Short mmCIF file of C-alpha atoms and ligand atoms in Angstrom, two decimals:
data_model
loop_
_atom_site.label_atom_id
_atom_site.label_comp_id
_atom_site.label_asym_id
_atom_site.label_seq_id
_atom_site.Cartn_x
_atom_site.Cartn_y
_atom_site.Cartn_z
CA UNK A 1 -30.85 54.31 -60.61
CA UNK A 2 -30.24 50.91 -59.73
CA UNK A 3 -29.85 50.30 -55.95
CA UNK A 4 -27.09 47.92 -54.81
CA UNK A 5 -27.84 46.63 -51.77
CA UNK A 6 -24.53 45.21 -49.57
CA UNK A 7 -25.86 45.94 -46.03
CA UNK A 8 -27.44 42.94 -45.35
CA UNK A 9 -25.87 42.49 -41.70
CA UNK A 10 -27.81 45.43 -41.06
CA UNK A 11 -30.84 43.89 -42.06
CA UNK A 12 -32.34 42.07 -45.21
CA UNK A 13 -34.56 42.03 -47.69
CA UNK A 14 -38.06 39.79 -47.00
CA UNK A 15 -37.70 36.88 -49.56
CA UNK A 16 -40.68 36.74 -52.01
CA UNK A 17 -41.81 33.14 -50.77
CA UNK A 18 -41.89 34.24 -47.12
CA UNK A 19 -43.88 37.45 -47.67
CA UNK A 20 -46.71 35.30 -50.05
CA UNK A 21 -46.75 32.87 -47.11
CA UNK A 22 -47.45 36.04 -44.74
CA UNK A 23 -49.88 38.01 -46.18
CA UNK A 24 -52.99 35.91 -45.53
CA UNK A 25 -52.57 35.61 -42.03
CA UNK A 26 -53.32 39.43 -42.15
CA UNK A 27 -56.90 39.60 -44.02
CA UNK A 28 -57.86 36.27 -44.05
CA UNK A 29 -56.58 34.47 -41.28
CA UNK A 30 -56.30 36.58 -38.79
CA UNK A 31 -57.83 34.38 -36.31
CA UNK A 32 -55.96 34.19 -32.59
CA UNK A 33 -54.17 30.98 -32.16
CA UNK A 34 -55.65 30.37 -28.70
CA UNK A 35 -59.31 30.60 -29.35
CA UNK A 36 -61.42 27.62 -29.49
CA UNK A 37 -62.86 27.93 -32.62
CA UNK A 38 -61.28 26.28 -35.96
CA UNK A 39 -60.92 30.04 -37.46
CA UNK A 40 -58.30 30.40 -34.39
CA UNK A 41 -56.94 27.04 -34.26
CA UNK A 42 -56.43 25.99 -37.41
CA UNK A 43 -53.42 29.58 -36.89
CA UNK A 44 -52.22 27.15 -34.22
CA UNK A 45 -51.48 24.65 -36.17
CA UNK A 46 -49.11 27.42 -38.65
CA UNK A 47 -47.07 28.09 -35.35
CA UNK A 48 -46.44 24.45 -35.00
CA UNK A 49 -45.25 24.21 -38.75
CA UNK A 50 -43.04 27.47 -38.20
CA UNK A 51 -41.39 26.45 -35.32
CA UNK A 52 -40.42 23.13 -36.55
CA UNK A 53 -38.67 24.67 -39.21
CA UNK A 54 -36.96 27.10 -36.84
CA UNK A 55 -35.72 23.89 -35.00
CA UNK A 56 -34.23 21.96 -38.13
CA UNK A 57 -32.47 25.16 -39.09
CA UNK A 58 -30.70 24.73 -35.89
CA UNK A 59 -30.60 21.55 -34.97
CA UNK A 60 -32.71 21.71 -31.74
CA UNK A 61 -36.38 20.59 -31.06
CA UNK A 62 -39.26 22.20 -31.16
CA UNK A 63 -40.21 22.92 -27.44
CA UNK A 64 -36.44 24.94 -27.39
CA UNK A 65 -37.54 27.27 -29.07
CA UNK A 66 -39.59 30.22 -27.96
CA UNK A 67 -40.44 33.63 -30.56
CA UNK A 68 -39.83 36.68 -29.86
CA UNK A 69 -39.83 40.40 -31.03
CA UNK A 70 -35.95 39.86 -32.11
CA UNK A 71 -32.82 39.59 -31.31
CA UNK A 72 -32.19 42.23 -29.08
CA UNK A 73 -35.48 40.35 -26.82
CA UNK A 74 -33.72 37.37 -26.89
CA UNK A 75 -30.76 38.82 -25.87
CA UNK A 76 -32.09 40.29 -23.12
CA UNK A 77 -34.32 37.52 -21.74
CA UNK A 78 -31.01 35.04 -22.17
CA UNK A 79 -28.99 37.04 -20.25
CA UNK A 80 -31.81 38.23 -17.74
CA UNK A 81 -33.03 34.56 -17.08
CA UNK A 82 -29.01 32.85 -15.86
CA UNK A 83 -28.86 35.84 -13.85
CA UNK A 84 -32.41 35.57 -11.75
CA UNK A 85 -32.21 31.93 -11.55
CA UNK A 86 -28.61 31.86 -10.32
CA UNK A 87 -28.68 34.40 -7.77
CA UNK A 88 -25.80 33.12 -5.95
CA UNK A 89 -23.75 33.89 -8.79
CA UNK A 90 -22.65 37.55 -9.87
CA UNK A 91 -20.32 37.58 -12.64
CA UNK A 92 -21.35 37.77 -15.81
CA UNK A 93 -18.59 36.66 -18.74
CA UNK A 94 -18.60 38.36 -22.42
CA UNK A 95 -16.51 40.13 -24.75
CA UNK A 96 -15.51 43.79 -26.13
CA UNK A 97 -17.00 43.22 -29.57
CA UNK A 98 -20.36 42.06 -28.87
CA UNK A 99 -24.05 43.85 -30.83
CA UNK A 100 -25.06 46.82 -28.49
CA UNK A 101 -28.08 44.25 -27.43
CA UNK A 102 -25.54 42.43 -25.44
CA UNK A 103 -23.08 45.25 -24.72
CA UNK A 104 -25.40 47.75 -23.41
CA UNK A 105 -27.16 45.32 -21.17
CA UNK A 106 -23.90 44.09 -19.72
CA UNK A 107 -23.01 47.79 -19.20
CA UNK A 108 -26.17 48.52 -17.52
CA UNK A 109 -25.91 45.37 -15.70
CA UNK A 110 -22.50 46.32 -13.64
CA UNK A 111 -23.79 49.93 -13.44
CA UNK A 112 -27.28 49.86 -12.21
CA UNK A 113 -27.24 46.00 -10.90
CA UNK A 114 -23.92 46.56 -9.59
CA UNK A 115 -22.66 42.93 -11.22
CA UNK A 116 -19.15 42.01 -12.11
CA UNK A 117 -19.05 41.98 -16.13
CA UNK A 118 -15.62 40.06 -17.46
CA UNK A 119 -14.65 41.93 -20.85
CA UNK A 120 -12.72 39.31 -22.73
CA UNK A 121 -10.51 41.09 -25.03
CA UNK A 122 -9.58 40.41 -29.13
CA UNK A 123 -6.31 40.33 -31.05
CA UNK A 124 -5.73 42.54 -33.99
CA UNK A 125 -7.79 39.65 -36.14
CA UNK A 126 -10.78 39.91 -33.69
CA UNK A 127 -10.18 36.65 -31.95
CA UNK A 128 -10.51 35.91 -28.49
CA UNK A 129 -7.69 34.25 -26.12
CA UNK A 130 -9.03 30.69 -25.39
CA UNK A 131 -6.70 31.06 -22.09
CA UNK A 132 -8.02 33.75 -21.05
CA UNK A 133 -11.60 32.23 -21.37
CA UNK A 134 -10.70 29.69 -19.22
CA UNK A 135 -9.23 31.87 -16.56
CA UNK A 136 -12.30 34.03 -16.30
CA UNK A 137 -15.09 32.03 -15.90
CA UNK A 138 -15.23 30.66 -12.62
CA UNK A 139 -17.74 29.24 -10.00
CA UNK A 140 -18.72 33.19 -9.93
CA UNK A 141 -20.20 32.99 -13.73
CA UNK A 142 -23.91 32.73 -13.79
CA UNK A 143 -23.38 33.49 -17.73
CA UNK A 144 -20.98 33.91 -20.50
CA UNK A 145 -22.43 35.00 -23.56
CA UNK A 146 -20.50 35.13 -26.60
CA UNK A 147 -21.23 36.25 -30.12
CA UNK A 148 -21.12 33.95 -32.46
CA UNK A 149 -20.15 35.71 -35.46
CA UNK A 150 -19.72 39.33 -35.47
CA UNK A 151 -21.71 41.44 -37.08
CA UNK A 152 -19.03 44.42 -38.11
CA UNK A 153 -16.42 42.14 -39.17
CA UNK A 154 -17.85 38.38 -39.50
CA UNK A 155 -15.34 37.23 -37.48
CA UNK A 156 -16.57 34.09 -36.04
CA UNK A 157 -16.54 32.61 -31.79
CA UNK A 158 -16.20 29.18 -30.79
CA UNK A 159 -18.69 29.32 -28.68
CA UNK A 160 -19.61 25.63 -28.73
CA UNK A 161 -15.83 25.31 -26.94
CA UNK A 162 -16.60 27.91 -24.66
CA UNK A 163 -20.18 26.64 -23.87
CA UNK A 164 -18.19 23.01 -22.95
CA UNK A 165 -15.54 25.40 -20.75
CA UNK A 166 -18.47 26.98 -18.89
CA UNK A 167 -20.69 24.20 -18.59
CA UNK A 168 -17.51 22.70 -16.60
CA UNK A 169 -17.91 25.75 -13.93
CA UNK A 170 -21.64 25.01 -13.75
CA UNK A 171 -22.34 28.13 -15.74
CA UNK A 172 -25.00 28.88 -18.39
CA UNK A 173 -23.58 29.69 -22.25
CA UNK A 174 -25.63 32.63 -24.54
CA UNK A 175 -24.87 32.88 -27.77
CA UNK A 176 -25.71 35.95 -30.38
CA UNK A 177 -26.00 34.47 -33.17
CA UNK A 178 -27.99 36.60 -35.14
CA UNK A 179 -25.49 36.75 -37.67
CA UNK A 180 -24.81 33.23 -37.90
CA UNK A 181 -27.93 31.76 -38.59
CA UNK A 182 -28.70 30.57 -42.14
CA UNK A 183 -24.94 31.60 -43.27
CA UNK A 184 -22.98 29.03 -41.34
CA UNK A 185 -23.99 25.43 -40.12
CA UNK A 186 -25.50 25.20 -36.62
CA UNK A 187 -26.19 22.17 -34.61
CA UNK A 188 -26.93 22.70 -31.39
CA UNK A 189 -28.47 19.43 -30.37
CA UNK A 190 -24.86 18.22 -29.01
CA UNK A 191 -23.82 21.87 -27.46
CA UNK A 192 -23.76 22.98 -24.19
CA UNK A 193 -24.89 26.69 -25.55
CA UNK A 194 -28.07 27.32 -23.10
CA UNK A 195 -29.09 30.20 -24.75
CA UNK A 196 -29.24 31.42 -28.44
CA UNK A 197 -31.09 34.18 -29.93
CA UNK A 198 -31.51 34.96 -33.55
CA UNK A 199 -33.61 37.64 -35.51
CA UNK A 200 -35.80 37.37 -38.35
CA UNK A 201 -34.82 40.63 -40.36
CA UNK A 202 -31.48 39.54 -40.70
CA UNK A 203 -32.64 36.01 -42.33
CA UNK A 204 -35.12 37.83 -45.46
CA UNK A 205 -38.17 37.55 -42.49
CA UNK A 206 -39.56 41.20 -41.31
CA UNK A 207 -38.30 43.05 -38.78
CA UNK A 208 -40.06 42.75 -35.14
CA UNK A 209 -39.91 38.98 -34.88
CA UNK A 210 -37.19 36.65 -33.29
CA UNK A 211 -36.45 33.72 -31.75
CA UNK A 212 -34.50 32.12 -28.56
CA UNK A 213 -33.41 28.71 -28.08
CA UNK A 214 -33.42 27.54 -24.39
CA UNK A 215 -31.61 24.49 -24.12
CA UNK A 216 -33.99 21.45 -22.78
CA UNK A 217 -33.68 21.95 -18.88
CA UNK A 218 -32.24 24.74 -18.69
CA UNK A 219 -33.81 27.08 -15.75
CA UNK A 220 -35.57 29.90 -17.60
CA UNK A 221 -37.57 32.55 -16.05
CA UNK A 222 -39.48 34.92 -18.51
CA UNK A 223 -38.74 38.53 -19.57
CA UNK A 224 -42.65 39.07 -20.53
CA UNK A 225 -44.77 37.94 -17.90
CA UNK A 226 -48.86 37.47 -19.31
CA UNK A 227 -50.80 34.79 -20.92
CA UNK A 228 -49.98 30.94 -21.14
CA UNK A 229 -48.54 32.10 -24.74
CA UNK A 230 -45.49 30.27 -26.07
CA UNK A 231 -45.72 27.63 -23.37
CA UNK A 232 -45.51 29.82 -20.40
CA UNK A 233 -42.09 31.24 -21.64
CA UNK A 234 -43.41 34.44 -23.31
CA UNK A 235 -46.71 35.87 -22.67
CA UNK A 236 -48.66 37.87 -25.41
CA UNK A 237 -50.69 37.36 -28.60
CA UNK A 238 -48.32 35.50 -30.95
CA UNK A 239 -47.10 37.97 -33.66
CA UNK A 240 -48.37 35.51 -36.31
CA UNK A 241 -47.41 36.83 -39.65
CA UNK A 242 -43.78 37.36 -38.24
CA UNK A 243 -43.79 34.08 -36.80
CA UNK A 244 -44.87 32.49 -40.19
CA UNK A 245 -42.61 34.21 -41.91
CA UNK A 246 -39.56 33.17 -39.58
CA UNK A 247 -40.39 29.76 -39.86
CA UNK A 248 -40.75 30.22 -44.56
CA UNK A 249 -36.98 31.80 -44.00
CA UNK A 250 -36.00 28.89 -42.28
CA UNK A 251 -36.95 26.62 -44.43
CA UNK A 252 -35.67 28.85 -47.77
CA UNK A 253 -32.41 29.23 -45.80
CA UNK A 254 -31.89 25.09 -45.21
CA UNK A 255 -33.04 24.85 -48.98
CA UNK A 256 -29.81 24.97 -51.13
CA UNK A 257 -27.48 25.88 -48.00
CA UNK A 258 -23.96 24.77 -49.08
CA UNK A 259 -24.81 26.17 -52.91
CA UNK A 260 -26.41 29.90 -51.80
CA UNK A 261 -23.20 30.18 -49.26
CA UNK A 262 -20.78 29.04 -51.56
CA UNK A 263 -22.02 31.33 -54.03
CA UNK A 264 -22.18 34.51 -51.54
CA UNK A 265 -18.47 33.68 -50.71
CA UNK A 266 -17.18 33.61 -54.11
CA UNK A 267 -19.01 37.36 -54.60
CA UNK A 268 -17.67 38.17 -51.43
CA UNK A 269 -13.90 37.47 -51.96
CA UNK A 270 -14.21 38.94 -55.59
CA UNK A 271 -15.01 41.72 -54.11
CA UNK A 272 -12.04 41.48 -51.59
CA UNK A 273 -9.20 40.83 -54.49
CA UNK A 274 -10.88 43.26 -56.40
CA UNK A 275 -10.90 46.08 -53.97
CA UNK A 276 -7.18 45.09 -52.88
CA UNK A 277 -5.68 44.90 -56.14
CA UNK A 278 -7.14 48.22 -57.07
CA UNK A 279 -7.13 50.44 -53.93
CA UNK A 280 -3.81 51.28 -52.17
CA UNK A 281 -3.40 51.29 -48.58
CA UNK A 282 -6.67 48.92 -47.90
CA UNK A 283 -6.79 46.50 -45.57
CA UNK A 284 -9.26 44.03 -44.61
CA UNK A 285 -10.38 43.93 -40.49
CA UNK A 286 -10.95 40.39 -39.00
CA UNK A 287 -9.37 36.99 -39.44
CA UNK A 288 -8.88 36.70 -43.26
CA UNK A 289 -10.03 32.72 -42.61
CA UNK A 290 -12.30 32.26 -39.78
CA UNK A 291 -15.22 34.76 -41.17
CA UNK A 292 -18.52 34.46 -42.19
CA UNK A 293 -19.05 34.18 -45.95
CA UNK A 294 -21.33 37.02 -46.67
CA UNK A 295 -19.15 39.93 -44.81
CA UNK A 296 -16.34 42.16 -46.28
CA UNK A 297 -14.76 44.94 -43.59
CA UNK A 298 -12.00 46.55 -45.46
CA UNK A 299 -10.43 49.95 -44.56
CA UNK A 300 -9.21 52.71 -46.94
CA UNK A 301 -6.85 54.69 -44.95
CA UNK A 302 -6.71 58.24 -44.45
CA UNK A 303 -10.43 58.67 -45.50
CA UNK A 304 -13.80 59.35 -43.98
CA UNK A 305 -16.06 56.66 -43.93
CA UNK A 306 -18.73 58.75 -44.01
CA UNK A 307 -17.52 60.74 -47.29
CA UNK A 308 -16.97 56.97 -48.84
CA UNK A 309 -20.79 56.13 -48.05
CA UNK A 310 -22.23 59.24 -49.60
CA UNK A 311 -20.23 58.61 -52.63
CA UNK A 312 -20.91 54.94 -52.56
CA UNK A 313 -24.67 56.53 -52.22
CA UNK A 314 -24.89 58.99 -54.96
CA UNK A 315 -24.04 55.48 -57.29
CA UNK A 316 -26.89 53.33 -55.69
CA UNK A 317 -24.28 51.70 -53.37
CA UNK A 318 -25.58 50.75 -49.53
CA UNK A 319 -22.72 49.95 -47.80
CA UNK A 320 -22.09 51.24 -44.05
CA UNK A 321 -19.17 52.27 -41.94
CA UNK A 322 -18.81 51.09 -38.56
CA UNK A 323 -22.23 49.77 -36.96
CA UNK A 324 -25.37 50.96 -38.09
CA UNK A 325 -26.01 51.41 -34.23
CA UNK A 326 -23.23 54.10 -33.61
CA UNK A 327 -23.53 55.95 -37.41
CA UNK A 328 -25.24 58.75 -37.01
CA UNK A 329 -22.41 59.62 -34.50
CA UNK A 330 -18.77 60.39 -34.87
CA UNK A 331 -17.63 57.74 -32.49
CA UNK A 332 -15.67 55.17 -34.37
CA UNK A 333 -16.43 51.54 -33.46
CA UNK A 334 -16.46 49.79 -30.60
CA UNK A 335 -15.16 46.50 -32.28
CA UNK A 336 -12.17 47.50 -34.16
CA UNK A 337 -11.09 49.74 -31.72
CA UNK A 338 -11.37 46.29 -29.26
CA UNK A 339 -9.23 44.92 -32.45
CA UNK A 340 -6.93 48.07 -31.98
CA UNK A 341 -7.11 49.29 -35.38
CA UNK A 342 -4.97 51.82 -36.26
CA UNK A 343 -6.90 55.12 -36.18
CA UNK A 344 -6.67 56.26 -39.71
CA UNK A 345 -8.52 53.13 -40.70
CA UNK A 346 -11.04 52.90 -38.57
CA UNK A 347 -12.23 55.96 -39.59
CA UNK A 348 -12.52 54.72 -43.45
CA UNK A 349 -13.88 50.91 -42.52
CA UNK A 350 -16.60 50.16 -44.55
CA UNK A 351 -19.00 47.09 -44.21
CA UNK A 352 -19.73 45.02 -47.55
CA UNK A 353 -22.31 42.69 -46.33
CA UNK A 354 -23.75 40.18 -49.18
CA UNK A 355 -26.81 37.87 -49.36
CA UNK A 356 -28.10 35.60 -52.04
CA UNK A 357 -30.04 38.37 -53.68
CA UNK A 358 -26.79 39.78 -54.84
CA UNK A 359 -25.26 39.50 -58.55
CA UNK A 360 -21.79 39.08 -59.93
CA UNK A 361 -22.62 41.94 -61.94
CA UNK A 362 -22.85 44.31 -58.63
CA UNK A 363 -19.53 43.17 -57.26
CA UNK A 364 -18.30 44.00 -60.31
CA UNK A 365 -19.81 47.68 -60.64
CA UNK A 366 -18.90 48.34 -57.34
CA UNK A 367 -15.08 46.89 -57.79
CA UNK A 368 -15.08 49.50 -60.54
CA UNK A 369 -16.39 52.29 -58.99
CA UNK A 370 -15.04 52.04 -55.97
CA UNK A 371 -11.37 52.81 -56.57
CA UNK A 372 -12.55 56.31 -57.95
CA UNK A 373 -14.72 57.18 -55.04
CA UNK A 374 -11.28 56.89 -53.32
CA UNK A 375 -8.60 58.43 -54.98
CA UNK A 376 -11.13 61.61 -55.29
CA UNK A 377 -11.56 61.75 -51.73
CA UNK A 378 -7.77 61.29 -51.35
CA UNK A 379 -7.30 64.44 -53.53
CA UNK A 380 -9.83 66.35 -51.58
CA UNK A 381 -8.63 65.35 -47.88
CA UNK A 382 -7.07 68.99 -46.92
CA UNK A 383 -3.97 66.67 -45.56
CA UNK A 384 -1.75 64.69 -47.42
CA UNK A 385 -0.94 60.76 -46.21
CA UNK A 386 2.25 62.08 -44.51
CA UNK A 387 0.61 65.11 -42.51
CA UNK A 388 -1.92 63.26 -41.49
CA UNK A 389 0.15 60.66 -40.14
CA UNK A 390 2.11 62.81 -38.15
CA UNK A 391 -1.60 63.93 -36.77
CA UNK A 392 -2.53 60.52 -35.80
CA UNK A 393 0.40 60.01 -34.08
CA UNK A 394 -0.82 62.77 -31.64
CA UNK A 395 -3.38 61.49 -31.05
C1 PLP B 401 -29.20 43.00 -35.69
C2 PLP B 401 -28.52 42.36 -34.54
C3 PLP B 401 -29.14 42.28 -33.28
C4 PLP B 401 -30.47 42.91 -33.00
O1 PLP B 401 -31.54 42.23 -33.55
P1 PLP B 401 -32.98 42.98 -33.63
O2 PLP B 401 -33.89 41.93 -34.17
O3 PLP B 401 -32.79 44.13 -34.56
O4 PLP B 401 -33.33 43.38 -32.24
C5 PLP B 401 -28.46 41.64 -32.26
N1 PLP B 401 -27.26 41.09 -32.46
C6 PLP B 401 -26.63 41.13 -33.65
C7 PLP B 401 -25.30 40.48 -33.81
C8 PLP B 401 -27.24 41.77 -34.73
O5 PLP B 401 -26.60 41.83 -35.90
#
């Protein structure tokens, strides 16, 4: 059986170019980019090439940017950094739909730290209150970091407007934009984001490397202390092949941009119209407009989203419900609960997430199997719609 793979926000395939451009650096060239020797330096010189591309992709320079092991690293040493070299300062700002990477550490933050985290709240479309922003960061913020597109739903922050409000209060910006990089334009160059972090396995690099952009002169203190590795920023032997690789998906991701996007976008709201027009009582979660191309949330009401996935399964179909973070348990998610979606859809959300690897000819397999997965599970449920509406209003 064919797999169909639509769980790319969970992570990606590695594109053929960037794994060919990796594999030597593990049997041939597997010299260490700080000896003296031309076997080690000439490895040097690959890290150079890779993090120039990084930079174009975002529009920064190459001394912002520093690898790392991923996203949830970056994450950490963003957030980790504003705080220890603004001590004075002991609020931190973000918001209720942020990756776990930010979320936990925020939690953990206020709990074991004992600082003030600001939860900005979302609408029923997943978008922040730009008043609100404005009221909560204060001379008190060391940092406000904001995702800047969501991974559950693609909706999408404007965190370049909230970096400006911040940078107003003298307060650092972070931005999570692991899910933003390579799918929408970024130019950082005239922000005032501080921080970004971005991952390589959800940009067809392998899993294990990242990256973080620290904006030039912008107090930094490091998360690993060692060697003089990645100018003094992150210590440790470089994870070469990863870093390679991140910088041959940066370069395949600026190649054919507008084209690859465009194309993921048409699949994408196929695949929307086609589930909507088929499936009753469906509704798509986030801002209809302001989402990134690749990402599809829809829920079927009054079904399990688990049931719909090992359907989905048993045809080849990856899809996933909720985030892949909290599967595994029953809790439904975080973000469109924070979106205050009615119960008996969160429960039967399922992510589509596309990349360029995808065909027309999936979308349309899955628009067509799809609507049977559903009405079979409908006919199984043990309720019908109208007792278990009555249920959810219980509850
Ligand atoms: C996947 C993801 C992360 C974590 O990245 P890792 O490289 O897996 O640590 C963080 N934030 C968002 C929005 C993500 O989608």
């Amino acid at each position: 059986m064919k797999t169909i793979y639509l769980d790319n926000n969970a992570t990606t395939r590695v594109a053929d170019e960037v794994f060919d451009a990796i594999r030597p650096f593990f049997t041939e060239r597997y010299g260490n980019p700080s000896s003296m020797h031309f076997f080690g330096g000439s490895v040097a010189r690959e890290i150079v090439n890779s993090r120039e591309n990084m930079a174009k992709l975002l529009g920064a320079s190459p001394q912002e940017i520093v690898f790392t092991s991923g996203g949830t690293e970056s994450d950490s040493t963003a957030i980790l950094s504003a705080l220890s070299t603004m001590p004075d300062r002991r609020e931190i700002v973000t918001t209720r739909v942020e990756h776990p990477a930010v979320l936990n550490l925020c939690k953990y933050l206020a709990r074991v730290k004992g600082y003030t985290v600001r939860w900005l709240s979302v609408d029923k479309l997943g978008m922040l209150d730009m008043d609100e922003v404005k009221n909560v960061i204060t001379d008190n913020t060391a940092i406000v970091s904001v995702m800047w597109a969501n991974n559950e739903t693609g909706v999408m922050y404007p965190v370049e407007e909230i970096a400006k409000i911040a940078a107003a209060r003298g307060a650092l910006t972070h931005t999570d934009a692991v899910q933003a990089v390579g799918k929408i334009p970024i130019n950082l160059n005239k922000t005032d984001i501080s921080f970004l972090s971005l991952s390589g396995h959800k940009l067809h690099a392998p899993k294990g490397i990242g990256a973080l952009y620290i904006k030039r002169g912008t107090r930094f203190s490091p998360f690993m202390i060692g060697g003089h590795q990645e100018f003094s920023r992150r210590g440790g032997t470089e994870n070469v092949p990863g870093i390679v690789g991140l910088g041959q998906a940066a370069r395949l991701a600026m190649k054919n941009f507008e084209e690859e996007n465009t194309r993921v976008k048409k699949m994408r709201d196929r695949l929307q119209q086609g589930l909507l027009e088929r499936i009753s009582q469906a509704r798509v979660n986030g801002h209809p407009g302001n989402r990134l191309p690749n990402t599809l949330n829809i829920g079927f009401e009054f079904v399990e989203g688990e049931a719909i996935l090992m359907k989905m399964d048993e045809k080849g179909i990856c899809a996933s419900s909720g985030s892949a973070c909290t599967s595994g348990s029953l809790e439904p998610s975080h973000v469109l609960r924070a979106m205050g979606v009615p119960f008996t859809a969160v429960h039967g959300s399922i992510r589509f997430s596309l990349s360029r690897y995808n065909t027309e000819d999936e979308i349309e397999f899955v628009i067509e199997e799809t609507p049977r997965i559903i009405t079979t599970l409908r006919a199984m449920s043990p309720f019908n719609l109208e007792t278990m509406k009555a249920a959810c209003v219980v509850q």
